[in-house]
Coordinates of C-alpha atoms in Angstrom, one line a residue:
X267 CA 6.9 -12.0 4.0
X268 CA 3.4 -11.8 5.7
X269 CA 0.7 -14.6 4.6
X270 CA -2.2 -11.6 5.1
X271 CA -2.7 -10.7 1.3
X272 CA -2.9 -6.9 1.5
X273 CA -0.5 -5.3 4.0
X274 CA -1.8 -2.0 3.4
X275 CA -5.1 -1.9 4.6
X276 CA -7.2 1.7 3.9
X277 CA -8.4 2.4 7.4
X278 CA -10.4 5.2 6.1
X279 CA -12.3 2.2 3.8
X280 CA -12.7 0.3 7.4
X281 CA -13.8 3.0 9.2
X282 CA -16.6 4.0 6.9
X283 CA -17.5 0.0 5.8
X284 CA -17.6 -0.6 9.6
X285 CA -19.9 3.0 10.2
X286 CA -22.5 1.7 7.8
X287 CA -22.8 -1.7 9.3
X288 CA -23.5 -0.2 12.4
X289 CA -25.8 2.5 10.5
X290 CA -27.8 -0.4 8.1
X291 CA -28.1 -2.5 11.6
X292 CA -30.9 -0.1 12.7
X293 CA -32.8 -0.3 9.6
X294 CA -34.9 -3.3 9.8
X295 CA -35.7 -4.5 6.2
X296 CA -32.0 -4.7 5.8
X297 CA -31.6 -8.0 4.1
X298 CA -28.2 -10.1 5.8
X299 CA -26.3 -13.0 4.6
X300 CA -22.9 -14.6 6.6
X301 CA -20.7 -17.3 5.7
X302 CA -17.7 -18.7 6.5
X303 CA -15.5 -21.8 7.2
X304 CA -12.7 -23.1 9.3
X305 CA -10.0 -25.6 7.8
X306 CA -6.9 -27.4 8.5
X307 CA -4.5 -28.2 5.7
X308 CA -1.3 -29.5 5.4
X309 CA 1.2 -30.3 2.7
X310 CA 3.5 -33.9 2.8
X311 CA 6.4 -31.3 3.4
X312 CA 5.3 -29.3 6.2
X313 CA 8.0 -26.4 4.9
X314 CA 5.0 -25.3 2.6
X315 CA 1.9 -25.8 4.3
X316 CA 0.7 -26.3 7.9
X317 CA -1.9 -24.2 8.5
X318 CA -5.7 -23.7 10.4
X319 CA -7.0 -21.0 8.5
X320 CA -10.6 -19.6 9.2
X321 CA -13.5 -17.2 7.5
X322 CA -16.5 -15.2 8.0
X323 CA -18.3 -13.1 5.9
X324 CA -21.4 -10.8 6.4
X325 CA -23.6 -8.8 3.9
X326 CA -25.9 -6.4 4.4
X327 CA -28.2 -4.7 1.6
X328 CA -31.1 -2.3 2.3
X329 CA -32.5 -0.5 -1.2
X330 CA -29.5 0.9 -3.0
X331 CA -26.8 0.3 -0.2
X332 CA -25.1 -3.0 0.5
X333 CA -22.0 -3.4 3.0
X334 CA -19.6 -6.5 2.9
X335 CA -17.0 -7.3 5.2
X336 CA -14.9 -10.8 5.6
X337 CA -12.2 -11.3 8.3
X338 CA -9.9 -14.6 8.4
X339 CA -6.9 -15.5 10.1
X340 CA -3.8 -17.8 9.5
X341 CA -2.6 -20.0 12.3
X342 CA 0.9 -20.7 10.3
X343 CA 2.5 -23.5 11.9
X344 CA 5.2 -23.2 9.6
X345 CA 6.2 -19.9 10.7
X346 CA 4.2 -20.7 14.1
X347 CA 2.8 -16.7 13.7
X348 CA -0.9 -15.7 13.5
X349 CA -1.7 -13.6 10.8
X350 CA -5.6 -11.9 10.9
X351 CA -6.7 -10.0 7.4
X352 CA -9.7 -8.3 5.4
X353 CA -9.9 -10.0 2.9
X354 CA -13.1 -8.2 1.3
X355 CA -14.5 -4.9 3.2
X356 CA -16.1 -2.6 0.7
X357 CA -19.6 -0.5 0.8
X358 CA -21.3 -0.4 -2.6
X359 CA -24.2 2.1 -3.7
X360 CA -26.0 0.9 -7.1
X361 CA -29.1 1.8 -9.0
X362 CA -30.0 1.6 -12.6
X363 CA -27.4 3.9 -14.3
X364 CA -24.6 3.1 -12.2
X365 CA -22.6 1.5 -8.8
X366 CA -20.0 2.6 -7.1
X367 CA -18.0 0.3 -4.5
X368 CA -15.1 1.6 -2.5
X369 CA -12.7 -0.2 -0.2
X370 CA -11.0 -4.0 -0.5
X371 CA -12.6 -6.3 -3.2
X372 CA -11.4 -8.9 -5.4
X373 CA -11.2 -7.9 -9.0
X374 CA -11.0 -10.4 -12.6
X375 CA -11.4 -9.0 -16.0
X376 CA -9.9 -11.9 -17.6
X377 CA -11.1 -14.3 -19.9
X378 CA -9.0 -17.4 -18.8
X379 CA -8.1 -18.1 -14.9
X380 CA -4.4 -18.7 -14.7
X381 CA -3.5 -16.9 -18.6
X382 CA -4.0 -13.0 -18.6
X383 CA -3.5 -10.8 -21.3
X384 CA -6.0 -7.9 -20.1
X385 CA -6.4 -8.1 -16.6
X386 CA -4.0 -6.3 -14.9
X387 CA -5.1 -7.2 -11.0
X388 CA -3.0 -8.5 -8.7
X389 CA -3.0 -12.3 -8.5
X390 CA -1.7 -15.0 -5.3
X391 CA 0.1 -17.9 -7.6
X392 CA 1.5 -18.8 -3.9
X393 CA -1.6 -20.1 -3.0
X394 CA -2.2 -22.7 -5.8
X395 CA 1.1 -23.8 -5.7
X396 CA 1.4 -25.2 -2.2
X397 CA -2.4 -26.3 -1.7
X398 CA -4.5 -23.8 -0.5
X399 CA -7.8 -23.0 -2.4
X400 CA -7.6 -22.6 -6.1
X401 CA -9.9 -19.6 -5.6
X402 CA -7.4 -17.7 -4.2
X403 CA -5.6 -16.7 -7.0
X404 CA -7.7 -14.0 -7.4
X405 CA -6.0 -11.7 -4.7
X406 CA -7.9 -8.7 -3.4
X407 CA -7.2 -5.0 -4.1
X408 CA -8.0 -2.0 -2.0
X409 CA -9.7 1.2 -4.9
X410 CA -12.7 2.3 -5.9
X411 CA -14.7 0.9 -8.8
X412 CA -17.4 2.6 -11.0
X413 CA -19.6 1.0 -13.4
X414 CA -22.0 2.6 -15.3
X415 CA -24.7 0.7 -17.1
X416 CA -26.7 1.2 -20.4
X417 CA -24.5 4.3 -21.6
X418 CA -26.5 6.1 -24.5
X419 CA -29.8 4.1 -24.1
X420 CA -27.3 0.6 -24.8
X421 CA -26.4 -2.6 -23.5
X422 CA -22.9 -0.4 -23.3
X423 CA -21.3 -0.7 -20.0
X424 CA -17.8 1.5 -19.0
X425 CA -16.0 0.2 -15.8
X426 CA -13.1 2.5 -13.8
X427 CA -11.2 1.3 -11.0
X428 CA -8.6 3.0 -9.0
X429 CA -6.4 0.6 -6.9
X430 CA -2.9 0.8 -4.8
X431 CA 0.1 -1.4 -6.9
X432 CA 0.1 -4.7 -5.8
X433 CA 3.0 -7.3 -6.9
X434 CA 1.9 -10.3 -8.4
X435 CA 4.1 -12.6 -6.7
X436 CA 4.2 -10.7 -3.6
X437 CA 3.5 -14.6 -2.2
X438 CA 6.5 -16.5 -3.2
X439 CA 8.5 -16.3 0.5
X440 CA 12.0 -17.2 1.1
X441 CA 11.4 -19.3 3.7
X442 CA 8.2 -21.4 2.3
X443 CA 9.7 -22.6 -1.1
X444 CA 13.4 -22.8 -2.6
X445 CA 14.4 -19.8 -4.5
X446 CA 17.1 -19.6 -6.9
X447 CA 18.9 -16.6 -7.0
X448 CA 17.5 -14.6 -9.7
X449 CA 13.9 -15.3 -7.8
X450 CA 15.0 -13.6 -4.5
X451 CA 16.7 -10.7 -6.5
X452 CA 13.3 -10.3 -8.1
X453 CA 11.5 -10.6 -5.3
X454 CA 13.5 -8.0 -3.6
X455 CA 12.8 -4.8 -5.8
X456 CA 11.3 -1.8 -4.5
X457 CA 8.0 -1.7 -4.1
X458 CA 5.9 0.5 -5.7
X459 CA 3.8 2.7 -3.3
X460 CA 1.6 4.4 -6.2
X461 CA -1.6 3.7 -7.8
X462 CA -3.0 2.8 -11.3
X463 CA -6.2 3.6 -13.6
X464 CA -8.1 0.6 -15.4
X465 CA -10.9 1.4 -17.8
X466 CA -13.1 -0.8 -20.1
X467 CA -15.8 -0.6 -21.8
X468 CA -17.9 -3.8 -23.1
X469 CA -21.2 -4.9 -24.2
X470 CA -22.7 -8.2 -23.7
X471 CA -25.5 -9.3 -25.4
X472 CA -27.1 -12.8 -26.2
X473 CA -25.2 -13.1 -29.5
X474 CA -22.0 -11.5 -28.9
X475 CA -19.7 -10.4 -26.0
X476 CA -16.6 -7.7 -26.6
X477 CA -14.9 -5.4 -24.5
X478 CA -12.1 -2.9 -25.2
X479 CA -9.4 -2.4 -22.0
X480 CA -6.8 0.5 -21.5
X481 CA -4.4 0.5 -18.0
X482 CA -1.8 2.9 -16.9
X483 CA 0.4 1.4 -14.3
X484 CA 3.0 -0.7 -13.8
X485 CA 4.4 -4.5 -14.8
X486 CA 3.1 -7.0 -12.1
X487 CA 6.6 -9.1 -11.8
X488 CA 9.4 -7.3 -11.2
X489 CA 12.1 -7.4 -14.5
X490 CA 15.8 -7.3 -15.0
X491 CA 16.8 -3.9 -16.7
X492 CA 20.0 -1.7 -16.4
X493 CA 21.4 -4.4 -13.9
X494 CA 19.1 -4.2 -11.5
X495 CA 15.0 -6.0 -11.1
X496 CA 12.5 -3.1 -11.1
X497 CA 8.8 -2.4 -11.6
X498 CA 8.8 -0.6 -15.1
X499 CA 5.9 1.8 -15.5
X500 CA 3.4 1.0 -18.6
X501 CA 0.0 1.6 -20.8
X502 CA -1.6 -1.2 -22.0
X503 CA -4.4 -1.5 -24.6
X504 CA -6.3 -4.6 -25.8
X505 CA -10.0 -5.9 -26.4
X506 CA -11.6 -9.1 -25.7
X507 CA -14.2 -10.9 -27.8
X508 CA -16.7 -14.1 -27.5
X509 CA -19.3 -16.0 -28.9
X510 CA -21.4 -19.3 -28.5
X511 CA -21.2 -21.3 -31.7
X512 CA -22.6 -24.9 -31.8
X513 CA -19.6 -26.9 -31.1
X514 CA -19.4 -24.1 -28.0
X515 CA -17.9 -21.1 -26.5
X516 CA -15.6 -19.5 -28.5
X517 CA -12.9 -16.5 -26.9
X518 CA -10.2 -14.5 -28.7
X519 CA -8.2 -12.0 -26.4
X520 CA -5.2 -9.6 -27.2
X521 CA -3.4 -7.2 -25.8
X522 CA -0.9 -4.4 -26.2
X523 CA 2.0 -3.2 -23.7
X524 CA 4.3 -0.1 -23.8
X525 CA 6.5 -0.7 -20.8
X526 CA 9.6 2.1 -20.2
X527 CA 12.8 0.7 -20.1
X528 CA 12.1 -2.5 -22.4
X529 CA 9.6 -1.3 -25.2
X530 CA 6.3 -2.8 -27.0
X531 CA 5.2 -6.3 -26.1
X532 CA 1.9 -8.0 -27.4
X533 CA 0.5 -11.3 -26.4
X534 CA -2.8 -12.8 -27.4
X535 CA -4.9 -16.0 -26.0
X536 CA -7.3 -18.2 -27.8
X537 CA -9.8 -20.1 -25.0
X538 CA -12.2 -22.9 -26.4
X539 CA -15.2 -24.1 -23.9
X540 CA -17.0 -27.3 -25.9
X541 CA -20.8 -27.4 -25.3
X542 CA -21.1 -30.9 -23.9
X543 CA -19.5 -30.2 -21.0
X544 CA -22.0 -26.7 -20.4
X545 CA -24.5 -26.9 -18.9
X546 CA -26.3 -29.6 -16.4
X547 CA -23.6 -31.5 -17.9
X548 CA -21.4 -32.1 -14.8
X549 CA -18.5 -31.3 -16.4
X550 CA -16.4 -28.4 -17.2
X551 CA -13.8 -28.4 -19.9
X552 CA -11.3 -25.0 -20.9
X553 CA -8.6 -25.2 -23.4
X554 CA -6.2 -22.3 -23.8
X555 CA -3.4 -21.0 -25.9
X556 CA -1.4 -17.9 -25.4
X557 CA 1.3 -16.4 -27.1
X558 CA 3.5 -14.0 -25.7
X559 CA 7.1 -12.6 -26.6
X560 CA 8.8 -15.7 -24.1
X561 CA 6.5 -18.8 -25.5
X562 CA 3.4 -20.8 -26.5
X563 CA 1.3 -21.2 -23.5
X564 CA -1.2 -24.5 -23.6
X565 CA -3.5 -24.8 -20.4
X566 CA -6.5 -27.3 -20.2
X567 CA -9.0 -27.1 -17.3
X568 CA -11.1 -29.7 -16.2
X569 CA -13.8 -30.8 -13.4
X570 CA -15.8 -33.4 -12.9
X571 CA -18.7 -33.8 -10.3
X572 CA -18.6 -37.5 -10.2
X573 CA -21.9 -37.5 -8.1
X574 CA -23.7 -35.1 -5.3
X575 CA -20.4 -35.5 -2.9
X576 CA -17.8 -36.2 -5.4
X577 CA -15.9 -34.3 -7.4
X578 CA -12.4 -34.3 -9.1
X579 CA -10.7 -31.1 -10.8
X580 CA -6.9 -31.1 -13.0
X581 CA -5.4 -28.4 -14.8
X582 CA -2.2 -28.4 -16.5
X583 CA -0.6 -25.5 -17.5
X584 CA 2.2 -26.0 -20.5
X585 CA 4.6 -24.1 -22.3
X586 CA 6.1 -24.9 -25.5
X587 CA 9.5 -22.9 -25.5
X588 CA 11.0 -24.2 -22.3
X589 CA 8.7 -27.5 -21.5
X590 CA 7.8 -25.7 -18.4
X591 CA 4.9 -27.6 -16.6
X592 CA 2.3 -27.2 -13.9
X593 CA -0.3 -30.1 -12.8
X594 CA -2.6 -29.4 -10.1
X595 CA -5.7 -31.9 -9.4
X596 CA -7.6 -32.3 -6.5
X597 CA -10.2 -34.6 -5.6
X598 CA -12.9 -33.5 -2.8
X599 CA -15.6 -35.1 -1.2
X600 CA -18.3 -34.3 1.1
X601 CA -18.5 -36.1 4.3
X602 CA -21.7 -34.2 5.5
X603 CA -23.6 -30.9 5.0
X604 CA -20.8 -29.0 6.6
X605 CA -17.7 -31.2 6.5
X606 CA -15.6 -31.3 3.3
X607 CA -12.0 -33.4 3.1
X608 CA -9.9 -32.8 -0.2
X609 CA -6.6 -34.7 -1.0
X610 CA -4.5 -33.3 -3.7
X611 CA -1.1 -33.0 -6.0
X612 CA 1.0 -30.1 -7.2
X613 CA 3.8 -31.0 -9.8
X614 CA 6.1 -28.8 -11.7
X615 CA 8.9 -29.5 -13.9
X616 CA 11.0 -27.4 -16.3
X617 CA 13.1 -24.7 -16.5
X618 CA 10.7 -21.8 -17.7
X619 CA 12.1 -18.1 -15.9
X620 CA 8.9 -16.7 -17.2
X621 CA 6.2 -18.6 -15.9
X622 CA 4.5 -17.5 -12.9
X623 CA 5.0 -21.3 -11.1
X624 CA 8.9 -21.0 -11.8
X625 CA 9.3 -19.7 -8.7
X626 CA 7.6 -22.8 -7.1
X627 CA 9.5 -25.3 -9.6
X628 CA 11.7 -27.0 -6.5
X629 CA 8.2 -27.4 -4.9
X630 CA 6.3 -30.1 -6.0
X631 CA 4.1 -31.2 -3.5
X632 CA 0.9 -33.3 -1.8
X633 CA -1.2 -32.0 -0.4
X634 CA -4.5 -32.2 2.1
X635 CA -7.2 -30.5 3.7
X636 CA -10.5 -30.6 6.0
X637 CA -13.0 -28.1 6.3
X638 CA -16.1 -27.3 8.2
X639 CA -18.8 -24.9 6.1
X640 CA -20.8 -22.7 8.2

């Protein structure tokens, strides 16, 4: 299994991102941006992580046309390969009424980070789990998006994307973390080489935030049914809704799946943001429950920026049925302007077969990294 997060790359979405780079690069009140970063990380068991990983990103917008493309590259020392990727390369026209972006992007329509009930893009729970950037849980997906903006003289927004299937734990590899059986014979299902349709529509206002989400497509782990693990087919419904009340933010999300082969499955989340830690505060606080058909889900986020260099971050992720647990925390600080060093701890424990981090449960791990910001 490759590290790159998207084997299947459109080369029709490079070939016209990189034709209008080269087309905006003549136009000279183009407005560009870059970034990027090179790290080294490396886990206390060097069987999940030993890696110099590096990024660069550039942007270019000129009236209603923007262009962004980002390139990194794994030197895996654990595999001792080199793996190069896009892992964003999209070209975007937007106005007033509407935007269109087509090619690879990263895509969240979910209320909570690591609990989803209607966001149905593909996620990287590798990643977290063995001490790479928390950010990249949010894996990338190559479709086209179309939003279109103040529908019927509104705030009423309406959002389609089209995207290929990709596996949500497309990252869990053999060889990086132990597997029981039941995990390799899931990870080992035939792909899906098909696409699916996501549609919401949602209004956000200063008082009141909702939106309503329908999906055709398929399940995002692979499940045991008629003998075999498969990728069962599906339509999903559900609606999201939240509010800022004085003790803070409150969120209420539920969903509704009809999946071939196993029938109708619901699952709902309730997320809880308190107000003294919004803000200039410092702090961020999340608290989470989801129910689904397997279990009670409990999940509490929480950062800290100790000062202007410091910072420390935990989650725990908890579930009631099986006392399944995930603890990640980190603790980062910055050396300079450009040089960051983080040291951090992955622990799991239970015996949960439907948590996403079951896969990683023989993994526990510490972990650290340093990096260099362009």
């Amino acid at each position: 299994m490759l590290l790159i997060k998207n084997e299947n790359c459109s080369r029709f979405f490079i070939s016209m991102s990189l034709f209008a780079c080269g087309s905006f690069s003549c136009i000279a009140d183009q407005t560009f941006s870059s970034s990027g970063y090179m790290e080294y990380a490396r886990a206390d068991d060097s069987r999940l992580l030993d890696e110099f990983r590096g990024e660069y990103a550039i942007g270019l917008d000129y009236a209603n046309f923007s262009v962004s493309v980002c390139a990194e590259v794994f030197v895996d020392r654990v595999f001792k390969q080199n793996y190069p990727d896009w892992c964003e390369l999209f070209v975007r026209f937007n106005n007033e009424q509407l935007s269109i972006t087509l090619g690879r992007q990263t895509l969240n329509w979910s209320l909570g980070r690591y609990f989803y009930v209607n966001d149905p893009f593909a996620k990287d729970w590798q990643s977290p789990a063995i001490g790479r950037d928390k950010g990249d849980i949010d894996d990338v997906n190559d479709g086209a998006q179309l939003t279109l903006f103040n529908l019927f003289a509104t705030q009423l927004q309406f959002d389609w994307v089209w995207a290929k299937f990709v596996a949500t734990n497309t990252y869990a590899d053999f060889a990086r973390v132990s597997l029981e059986q039941k995990h390799q014979l899931a990870l080992e299902a035939e792909a899906i080489d098909d696409s699916e349709h996501m549609f919401r529509l949602s209004q956000q206002t200063d008082a009141l935030n909702w939106a309503v989400f329908y999906r055709t497509g398929y399940q995002r782990q692979a499940q045991l049914t008629r003998g075999q693990y498969q990728y069962n087919s599906l339509e999903h419904l559900g609606f999201s809704i939240s509010k800022q009340l004085g003790l803070g933010k409150f969120a209420f999300e539920y969903g509704h799946s009809r999946i071939d082969h196993i029938g109708d499955e619901s699952r709902f989340l309730f997320v809880f943001e308190p107000k003294f830690t919004q803000a200039d505060s410092g702090q961020f606080l999340r608290l989470q429950w989801m129910k689904d058909p397997q279990s009670n889900w409990l999940g509490i986020e929480y950062q800290n920026n100790l000062n202007e260099s410091q910072a420390l971050a935990v989650t725990q992720l908890f579930s009631t049925e099986f006392r399944s647990l995930m603890l990640m925390a980190h603790y980062n600080v910055s050396l300079s302007q450009h040089w960051l060093w983080e040291i951090g701890v992955n622990v799991f424990a239970g015996q949960d077969t439907g948590a996403q981090w079951d896969y990683f449960a023989q993994s526990s791990n510490v972990y650290s990294r340093i990096r260099y910001q362009l």
